[in-house]
Short mmCIF file of C-alpha atoms in Angstrom, two decimals:
data_model
loop_
_atom_site.label_atom_id
_atom_site.label_comp_id
_atom_site.label_asym_id
_atom_site.label_seq_id
_atom_site.Cartn_x
_atom_site.Cartn_y
_atom_site.Cartn_z
CA MET A 1 -26.20 29.26 4.82
CA ALA A 2 -26.30 29.31 1.01
CA GLY A 3 -29.44 28.26 -0.87
CA MET A 4 -30.07 24.58 -1.39
CA ILE A 5 -28.75 22.92 -4.55
CA SER A 6 -29.94 19.62 -6.02
CA TYR A 7 -28.27 16.56 -7.52
CA ASP A 8 -29.71 13.23 -8.58
CA ILE A 9 -27.01 11.35 -6.63
CA VAL A 10 -24.78 12.60 -3.83
CA ILE A 11 -21.87 10.32 -2.85
CA VAL A 12 -20.32 10.86 0.58
CA GLY A 13 -16.66 9.86 0.30
CA GLY A 14 -14.17 10.06 -2.57
CA GLY A 15 -12.19 6.92 -1.80
CA PRO A 16 -12.25 3.69 -3.81
CA ALA A 17 -15.92 2.99 -3.01
CA GLY A 18 -17.17 6.50 -3.78
CA LEU A 19 -15.16 6.73 -7.01
CA ALA A 20 -16.36 3.37 -8.35
CA ALA A 21 -19.96 4.17 -7.40
CA ALA A 22 -19.80 7.53 -9.19
CA VAL A 23 -18.32 6.05 -12.36
CA SER A 24 -20.92 3.28 -12.37
CA ALA A 25 -23.84 5.66 -11.84
CA LYS A 26 -22.61 7.94 -14.63
CA LYS A 27 -22.22 5.02 -17.04
CA ALA A 28 -25.74 3.89 -16.09
CA GLY A 29 -27.12 7.13 -17.47
CA THR A 30 -27.31 9.53 -14.52
CA ASP A 31 -25.46 12.80 -15.17
CA SER A 32 -26.25 14.83 -12.04
CA ILE A 33 -23.73 13.38 -9.57
CA LEU A 34 -21.73 15.03 -6.79
CA ILE A 35 -18.90 13.43 -4.79
CA ILE A 36 -18.14 15.08 -1.44
CA GLU A 37 -14.69 14.30 -0.01
CA ARG A 38 -13.29 15.68 3.23
CA ASP A 39 -9.61 15.25 2.26
CA LYS A 40 -7.66 17.54 -0.07
CA GLU A 41 -7.59 14.95 -2.88
CA LEU A 42 -9.59 12.03 -4.21
CA GLY A 43 -8.46 8.45 -3.61
CA GLY A 44 -9.02 8.00 0.10
CA ILE A 45 -6.81 5.63 2.07
CA LEU A 46 -5.26 4.23 -1.13
CA ASN A 47 -3.08 7.34 -1.44
CA GLN A 48 -0.95 6.18 1.47
CA CYS A 49 -0.92 2.47 0.48
CA ILE A 50 2.16 2.58 -1.75
CA HIS A 51 2.71 -1.19 -1.63
CA ASN A 52 1.54 -3.36 -4.52
CA GLY A 53 -1.07 -6.12 -4.55
CA PHE A 54 -4.08 -4.07 -5.66
CA GLY A 55 -6.07 -4.62 -8.83
CA LEU A 56 -5.51 -8.31 -9.54
CA HIS A 57 -9.26 -8.94 -9.78
CA THR A 58 -10.38 -5.60 -11.22
CA PHE A 59 -7.63 -4.87 -13.75
CA LYS A 60 -5.88 -8.26 -13.99
CA GLU A 61 -2.58 -6.65 -13.03
CA GLU A 62 -0.74 -5.75 -9.86
CA LEU A 63 -0.88 -2.07 -8.90
CA THR A 64 0.06 0.12 -5.96
CA GLY A 65 -2.71 1.84 -4.02
CA PRO A 66 -2.24 5.26 -5.71
CA GLU A 67 -2.11 3.60 -9.14
CA TYR A 68 -5.34 1.72 -8.45
CA ALA A 69 -7.08 4.86 -7.20
CA TYR A 70 -5.96 6.87 -10.20
CA ARG A 71 -7.56 4.38 -12.60
CA PHE A 72 -10.91 5.49 -11.14
CA ILE A 73 -9.96 9.15 -10.59
CA GLU A 74 -9.08 9.36 -14.29
CA GLN A 75 -12.55 8.04 -15.18
CA VAL A 76 -14.16 10.64 -12.89
CA TYR A 77 -12.23 13.36 -14.74
CA ASP A 78 -13.02 11.95 -18.20
CA LEU A 79 -16.73 11.54 -17.41
CA GLY A 80 -16.99 15.08 -16.02
CA ILE A 81 -18.31 13.98 -12.63
CA GLU A 82 -18.47 16.86 -10.15
CA TYR A 83 -16.69 16.66 -6.80
CA LYS A 84 -15.94 18.89 -3.83
CA LEU A 85 -12.70 18.46 -1.87
CA ASP A 86 -11.85 19.68 1.64
CA THR A 87 -15.58 19.46 2.33
CA MET A 88 -17.01 17.88 5.46
CA VAL A 89 -20.51 16.40 5.50
CA MET A 90 -22.11 17.36 8.81
CA ASP A 91 -25.50 15.69 8.51
CA ILE A 92 -27.69 13.56 6.26
CA SER A 93 -31.42 13.81 6.92
CA ASN A 94 -33.78 10.89 6.34
CA ASP A 95 -35.32 12.81 3.43
CA LYS A 96 -31.86 12.90 1.77
CA VAL A 97 -30.81 16.49 2.45
CA VAL A 98 -27.02 16.57 2.86
CA THR A 99 -25.57 19.37 4.99
CA ALA A 100 -21.88 20.07 4.37
CA MET A 101 -19.31 22.80 4.83
CA ASN A 102 -15.96 23.98 3.52
CA ARG A 103 -13.77 27.08 3.72
CA THR A 104 -14.93 28.72 0.49
CA GLU A 105 -18.68 28.10 0.57
CA GLY A 106 -19.27 27.90 4.29
CA MET A 107 -22.19 25.68 5.25
CA PHE A 108 -24.52 24.57 2.46
CA GLN A 109 -27.20 21.98 1.77
CA VAL A 110 -27.70 19.58 -1.13
CA LYS A 111 -31.01 17.89 -1.91
CA ALA A 112 -30.32 14.43 -3.31
CA GLY A 113 -32.54 12.04 -5.21
CA ALA A 114 -30.32 9.24 -3.86
CA VAL A 115 -27.40 9.16 -1.43
CA ILE A 116 -24.53 6.66 -1.54
CA LEU A 117 -22.69 6.21 1.76
CA ALA A 118 -19.00 5.54 1.02
CA MET A 119 -17.22 7.00 4.06
CA GLY A 120 -14.88 4.04 4.57
CA CYS A 121 -13.62 2.99 7.98
CA ARG A 122 -11.29 4.13 10.73
CA GLU A 123 -8.88 2.40 13.07
CA ARG A 124 -10.08 1.12 16.40
CA PRO A 125 -8.98 3.64 19.04
CA ARG A 126 -6.17 2.77 21.41
CA GLY A 127 -8.18 4.00 24.41
CA ALA A 128 -10.34 0.90 24.22
CA LEU A 129 -7.34 -1.38 24.83
CA ASN A 130 -6.81 -0.78 28.56
CA ILE A 131 -3.04 -1.37 28.55
CA PRO A 132 -1.35 -0.67 31.91
CA GLY A 133 1.59 1.71 32.03
CA TYR A 134 2.44 5.27 31.05
CA ARG A 135 1.16 7.14 28.00
CA PRO A 136 4.42 8.31 26.43
CA ALA A 137 5.25 9.50 22.92
CA GLY A 138 6.04 6.88 20.32
CA ILE A 139 2.65 5.13 20.28
CA TYR A 140 0.85 5.30 16.93
CA SER A 141 -1.94 3.56 15.15
CA ALA A 142 -0.56 1.58 12.22
CA GLY A 143 -2.46 3.75 9.74
CA THR A 144 -1.05 6.96 11.21
CA ALA A 145 2.46 5.53 10.97
CA GLN A 146 1.76 4.51 7.37
CA ARG A 147 0.75 8.05 6.48
CA LEU A 148 3.79 9.53 8.26
CA VAL A 149 6.22 7.27 6.41
CA ASN A 150 4.60 7.10 2.99
CA MET A 151 3.15 10.61 2.57
CA GLU A 152 4.77 12.94 5.10
CA GLY A 153 8.32 11.56 4.98
CA TYR A 154 8.71 11.06 8.73
CA MET A 155 10.10 7.95 10.42
CA PRO A 156 8.15 7.16 13.63
CA GLY A 157 11.00 5.20 15.25
CA ARG A 158 13.78 2.65 14.94
CA GLU A 159 12.87 -0.19 17.31
CA VAL A 160 9.28 -1.28 16.84
CA VAL A 161 6.74 -3.56 18.51
CA ILE A 162 3.35 -4.05 16.86
CA LEU A 163 0.19 -4.99 18.72
CA GLY A 164 -2.44 -6.60 16.50
CA SER A 165 -2.02 -8.48 13.25
CA GLY A 166 -4.47 -6.65 11.01
CA ASP A 167 -3.36 -6.11 7.43
CA ILE A 168 -2.17 -2.53 8.03
CA GLY A 169 0.02 -3.67 10.92
CA LEU A 170 1.50 -6.52 8.89
CA ILE A 171 2.23 -4.23 5.96
CA MET A 172 3.82 -1.65 8.26
CA ALA A 173 6.07 -4.33 9.75
CA ARG A 174 7.57 -4.77 6.29
CA ARG A 175 7.54 -1.04 5.51
CA MET A 176 9.38 -0.12 8.70
CA THR A 177 11.92 -2.87 7.98
CA PHE A 178 12.49 -1.39 4.49
CA GLU A 179 13.26 1.97 6.13
CA GLY A 180 15.88 0.45 8.42
CA ALA A 181 13.87 -0.08 11.59
CA ILE A 182 14.00 -3.31 13.59
CA VAL A 183 10.55 -4.81 14.11
CA LYS A 184 10.98 -7.05 17.13
CA VAL A 185 7.62 -8.80 17.37
CA VAL A 186 3.97 -8.70 16.32
CA ALA A 187 1.68 -9.68 19.20
CA GLU A 188 -1.90 -10.77 18.51
CA LEU A 189 -4.52 -11.23 21.23
CA MET A 190 -6.55 -13.80 19.28
CA PRO A 191 -5.36 -17.33 18.47
CA PHE A 192 -5.47 -16.38 14.78
CA SER A 193 -4.29 -13.45 12.70
CA GLY A 194 -6.70 -10.74 11.60
CA GLY A 195 -4.83 -10.27 8.31
CA LEU A 196 -4.55 -12.04 4.99
CA LYS A 197 -2.36 -15.12 4.83
CA ARG A 198 -0.34 -13.60 2.00
CA ASN A 199 0.53 -10.61 4.19
CA ILE A 200 1.72 -12.86 7.01
CA VAL A 201 4.04 -14.63 4.58
CA GLN A 202 5.24 -11.60 2.60
CA CYS A 203 5.49 -9.09 5.46
CA LEU A 204 6.54 -11.19 8.46
CA ASP A 205 7.87 -14.60 7.45
CA ASP A 206 10.02 -13.25 4.60
CA TYR A 207 11.76 -10.88 7.04
CA GLY A 208 12.04 -13.16 10.06
CA ILE A 209 9.60 -11.10 12.15
CA PRO A 210 7.94 -13.28 14.79
CA LEU A 211 4.14 -13.39 15.12
CA LYS A 212 3.01 -14.36 18.61
CA LEU A 213 -0.64 -15.39 18.66
CA SER A 214 -2.66 -15.37 21.91
CA HIS A 215 -0.39 -12.62 23.28
CA THR A 216 -1.05 -9.06 24.42
CA ILE A 217 0.80 -6.14 25.96
CA VAL A 218 0.65 -6.01 29.74
CA ASP A 219 2.96 -3.05 30.41
CA ILE A 220 4.31 0.04 28.66
CA GLU A 221 7.50 1.66 29.99
CA GLY A 222 8.78 5.17 29.43
CA LYS A 223 7.62 8.61 30.54
CA GLU A 224 8.80 10.97 27.78
CA ARG A 225 8.89 8.28 25.08
CA VAL A 226 8.12 4.59 25.13
CA SER A 227 11.27 2.66 26.07
CA ALA A 228 10.01 -0.92 26.43
CA VAL A 229 6.87 -3.03 26.42
CA THR A 230 6.08 -6.33 28.06
CA ILE A 231 3.90 -8.91 26.38
CA ALA A 232 2.37 -12.03 27.88
CA GLU A 233 0.45 -15.04 26.66
CA VAL A 234 -3.30 -15.05 27.28
CA GLY A 235 -5.49 -18.01 28.15
CA PRO A 236 -8.89 -18.95 26.74
CA ASP A 237 -10.42 -16.25 28.96
CA MET A 238 -8.18 -13.65 27.23
CA LYS A 239 -6.45 -12.86 30.53
CA PRO A 240 -2.62 -12.79 30.77
CA ILE A 241 -1.00 -15.96 32.11
CA PRO A 242 1.47 -15.18 34.94
CA GLY A 243 5.01 -16.29 34.20
CA THR A 244 4.76 -15.89 30.41
CA GLU A 245 5.91 -12.27 30.30
CA GLU A 246 8.54 -11.18 27.72
CA ARG A 247 10.08 -7.70 27.71
CA TYR A 248 11.12 -5.91 24.52
CA THR A 249 13.01 -2.64 24.44
CA CYS A 250 11.59 -0.31 21.78
CA ASP A 251 11.01 3.35 20.96
CA THR A 252 7.81 2.81 18.98
CA LEU A 253 4.60 0.87 19.49
CA LEU A 254 2.22 0.49 16.55
CA LEU A 255 -1.40 -0.52 17.13
CA SER A 256 -3.20 -2.55 14.49
CA THR A 257 -6.25 -3.64 16.44
CA GLY A 258 -8.99 -3.59 13.86
CA LEU A 259 -11.11 -1.27 11.76
CA ILE A 260 -14.53 0.24 12.41
CA PRO A 261 -16.91 1.42 9.66
CA GLU A 262 -17.29 5.22 9.77
CA ASN A 263 -21.03 5.44 10.40
CA GLU A 264 -21.81 8.47 12.55
CA LEU A 265 -23.61 10.05 9.58
CA SER A 266 -25.53 6.84 8.90
CA ARG A 267 -26.75 6.63 12.48
CA GLY A 268 -27.65 10.30 12.50
CA ALA A 269 -29.82 9.77 9.43
CA GLY A 270 -31.67 6.94 11.20
CA VAL A 271 -30.23 4.11 9.10
CA GLU A 272 -30.75 0.66 10.64
CA MET A 273 -27.38 -0.82 11.61
CA ASN A 274 -26.03 -4.37 11.66
CA PRO A 275 -24.69 -4.99 15.21
CA VAL A 276 -22.02 -7.43 13.95
CA THR A 277 -20.50 -5.37 11.13
CA ASN A 278 -21.21 -1.94 12.68
CA GLY A 279 -22.34 -0.98 9.19
CA PRO A 280 -25.77 -0.39 7.67
CA ALA A 281 -28.14 -3.30 7.14
CA VAL A 282 -28.72 -3.52 3.38
CA ASN A 283 -30.80 -5.49 0.91
CA GLU A 284 -29.88 -7.10 -2.41
CA ILE A 285 -29.47 -3.73 -4.17
CA LEU A 286 -27.29 -2.38 -1.31
CA GLU A 287 -30.09 -0.07 -0.18
CA THR A 288 -30.33 0.74 3.52
CA SER A 289 -33.49 0.93 5.61
CA ILE A 290 -34.05 4.45 4.19
CA PRO A 291 -35.32 4.26 0.60
CA GLY A 292 -32.84 5.85 -1.80
CA VAL A 293 -29.89 5.68 0.62
CA PHE A 294 -27.31 3.10 -0.46
CA ALA A 295 -24.07 1.92 1.19
CA CYS A 296 -20.93 0.27 -0.16
CA GLY A 297 -17.31 -0.43 0.67
CA ASN A 298 -15.78 -0.37 4.14
CA VAL A 299 -18.57 1.79 5.58
CA LEU A 300 -20.82 -1.23 4.98
CA HIS A 301 -18.46 -3.95 6.22
CA VAL A 302 -14.66 -4.10 6.38
CA HIS A 303 -13.30 -5.73 3.23
CA ASP A 304 -10.07 -7.63 2.77
CA LEU A 305 -9.48 -6.59 -0.88
CA VAL A 306 -10.11 -3.21 -2.48
CA ASP A 307 -11.14 -5.04 -5.66
CA TYR A 308 -14.23 -6.27 -3.79
CA VAL A 309 -14.91 -2.72 -2.60
CA SER A 310 -14.94 -1.51 -6.21
CA GLU A 311 -17.13 -4.42 -7.34
CA GLU A 312 -19.65 -3.71 -4.58
CA ALA A 313 -19.59 0.04 -5.19
CA THR A 314 -20.18 -0.49 -8.90
CA ARG A 315 -23.40 -2.29 -8.00
CA ALA A 316 -24.41 0.46 -5.58
CA GLY A 317 -23.85 3.15 -8.20
CA ALA A 318 -25.88 1.33 -10.85
CA ASN A 319 -28.68 0.65 -8.36
CA ALA A 320 -28.78 4.28 -7.21
CA ALA A 321 -28.97 5.39 -10.83
CA ALA A 322 -31.86 2.98 -11.47
CA TYR A 323 -33.62 4.34 -8.38
CA VAL A 324 -33.53 7.98 -9.47
CA GLN A 325 -34.35 7.09 -13.08
CA SER A 326 -37.48 5.27 -11.86
CA GLY A 327 -38.68 8.46 -10.22
CA CYS A 328 -37.47 7.33 -6.79
CA LYS A 329 -40.04 4.55 -6.69
CA ASP A 330 -39.62 1.14 -5.09
CA ALA A 331 -39.89 -1.47 -7.83
CA LYS A 332 -39.93 -4.58 -5.65
CA GLU A 333 -42.68 -7.17 -5.72
CA GLY A 334 -43.51 -9.76 -3.07
CA GLY A 335 -41.87 -10.24 0.30
CA ASP A 336 -38.24 -10.27 1.41
CA ILE A 337 -36.14 -13.34 2.19
CA LYS A 338 -34.07 -13.03 5.35
CA LEU A 339 -30.44 -14.20 5.34
CA ILE A 340 -29.20 -15.80 8.55
CA ALA A 341 -25.54 -16.38 9.47
CA THR A 342 -25.00 -19.00 12.17
CA GLU A 343 -22.73 -21.81 13.41
CA GLY A 344 -19.42 -20.22 12.46
CA ALA A 345 -20.64 -17.62 9.96
CA ARG A 346 -20.81 -14.18 11.61
CA TYR A 347 -22.89 -12.06 9.23
CA THR A 348 -24.00 -11.72 5.62
CA VAL A 349 -24.09 -8.79 3.21
CA PRO A 350 -26.82 -8.33 2.08
CA GLY A 351 -29.10 -9.18 5.00
CA THR A 352 -32.32 -9.49 2.99
CA ILE A 353 -33.18 -10.34 -0.61
CA ASN A 354 -36.14 -9.44 -2.75
CA VAL A 355 -36.08 -11.82 -5.70
CA SER A 356 -37.92 -9.44 -8.05
CA ARG A 357 -35.06 -6.91 -7.90
CA MET A 358 -32.01 -9.16 -7.73
CA GLU A 359 -29.62 -9.79 -10.61
CA ASP A 360 -29.34 -13.21 -12.25
CA ASN A 361 -26.48 -14.03 -9.86
CA LEU A 362 -26.07 -12.39 -6.47
CA THR A 363 -22.81 -12.54 -4.50
CA VAL A 364 -23.38 -12.84 -0.75
CA ARG A 365 -20.27 -12.11 1.30
CA PHE A 366 -19.62 -13.14 4.90
CA ARG A 367 -16.86 -13.79 7.42
CA VAL A 368 -16.29 -16.68 9.78
CA GLY A 369 -15.70 -16.24 13.50
CA ALA A 370 -12.78 -18.66 13.92
CA VAL A 371 -10.32 -20.72 11.90
CA PHE A 372 -11.98 -23.71 10.21
CA LYS A 373 -10.02 -26.45 8.43
CA ASP A 374 -11.49 -28.96 5.97
CA SER A 375 -15.01 -27.73 6.70
CA TYR A 376 -18.06 -27.04 4.55
CA VAL A 377 -19.95 -23.88 3.71
CA SER A 378 -23.59 -24.93 3.68
CA VAL A 379 -26.59 -22.97 2.42
CA TYR A 380 -30.14 -23.83 3.47
CA PHE A 381 -33.36 -22.69 1.84
CA ASP A 382 -35.56 -22.77 4.94
CA ASP A 383 -34.70 -26.29 6.21
CA GLU A 384 -33.42 -27.77 2.93
CA ARG A 385 -29.67 -27.81 2.26
CA VAL A 386 -29.03 -26.62 -1.28
CA GLN A 387 -25.27 -25.92 -1.25
CA HIS A 388 -22.51 -27.84 0.49
CA ARG A 389 -19.02 -26.75 -0.54
CA LYS A 390 -15.79 -27.92 1.08
CA LYS A 391 -13.11 -25.37 1.97
CA ARG A 392 -9.61 -26.39 2.98
CA ILE A 393 -9.27 -23.44 5.33
CA MET A 394 -11.35 -20.44 6.37
CA ALA A 395 -10.14 -17.65 8.66
CA PRO A 396 -11.66 -14.43 10.06
CA GLY A 397 -9.16 -12.29 8.16
CA GLU A 398 -10.47 -13.34 4.75
CA MET A 399 -13.98 -12.82 3.39
CA GLU A 400 -15.95 -15.76 2.05
CA GLN A 401 -18.77 -15.73 -0.46
CA ILE A 402 -21.58 -17.75 -1.94
CA ILE A 403 -23.47 -17.18 -5.19
CA LEU A 404 -27.27 -17.24 -5.26
CA GLN A 405 -29.08 -17.71 -8.57
CA LYS A 406 -32.28 -15.83 -9.24
CA LYS A 407 -33.83 -18.72 -11.17
CA LYS A 408 -33.30 -21.06 -8.19
CA LEU A 409 -34.99 -18.62 -5.83
CA GLN A 410 -37.88 -18.14 -8.24
CA GLU A 411 -38.51 -21.87 -7.96
CA CYS A 412 -39.17 -21.35 -4.22
CA PRO A 413 -41.88 -18.65 -4.09
CA ASP A 414 -42.69 -19.34 -0.42
CA LEU A 415 -39.06 -19.18 0.78
CA LYS A 416 -38.67 -17.22 4.04
CA THR A 417 -35.04 -17.70 5.10
CA ILE A 418 -31.64 -18.50 3.62
CA THR A 419 -29.19 -19.77 6.24
CA ILE A 420 -25.41 -19.90 5.88
CA LYS A 421 -23.51 -22.08 8.31
CA ILE A 422 -20.17 -23.85 8.64
CA GLU A 423 -20.41 -27.64 9.00
CA ALA A 424 -17.81 -30.30 9.76
CA GLU A 425 -19.18 -32.77 7.22
#
């Protein structure tokens, strides 16, 4: 193994989160930055997302995924930020030593003043779905199919059924239609879609593709290649209802059954995890339970818009830069306030707040666990309700947020908890 090298900040992942964090840290005055990316190019998952709809918040214009990524890649080039491609991080120790390897350097170690976790997320594996039937060719995750079509130039099939209504699956329904395939149905186990409303409209409704909620696949036919699938309606217990079966002939089955933050490295380092998001538990500066280790983007919690990933990563980069510039010292004063998500709200990011370190306005993001119509997002300081905002509709597929003001929290020096809940009135 080569001798250890040192950087002020090491960023694991060169996708949208890692790029935005690096640019932010550099602009905040830290020059010694290294991005480590396992793929052959920067940009992450955005390189295969050739559809538009990115950048409306960040750049006030509509971009494709590669265009959005290149806006940040160009800044990395212009700012002279170092990066290593085709390099796999093997381990992160709790004293911030990053062990990585690639073909040219072999295995090497980097001592970091601060580490930013930006590894993104992966698709939920099909093996967890327990679908009866054979295991033939023609079954792909939606993301794999997206890469095959958009980057490799291969067409997975011509008659398609999609299980799961996550955003990637919805977008691939439209993409496969563009390429001449017939998408017969999108089946979703839950009584609500896991994707954005705009994607349901633009990718399914506009092309007459049916979305069947509370349905799942109960049989897969075909030995060499999938030839048909059978779907059935499920009851409140999520079990198929006999007599509701529908059979669809197809040569391709795409699975869009959710995303999981990529946190094997985080767990190996001993980072405390949030059991709901499967990402690190972080405080108001996006710092994990290990001082000097920060997390942002989809490795922290799965986002609905890449613009929010970039916004969050920009904060993480600036905070990591402030940490190393302070001599890696904790600048907080007083105790932490715990954030609690309950009664319809599933989680919050961050999970704790220290008022002395927070910005003037702090965005707290969360998701709901079901579809709520004409309900209220309520915020309680201990037992006192301080926010009560009506929302026409809230759904699990779209992130919600509240804004907390530092001056309001400073007026409550003995505050212990902030609770977010969904109320009917």
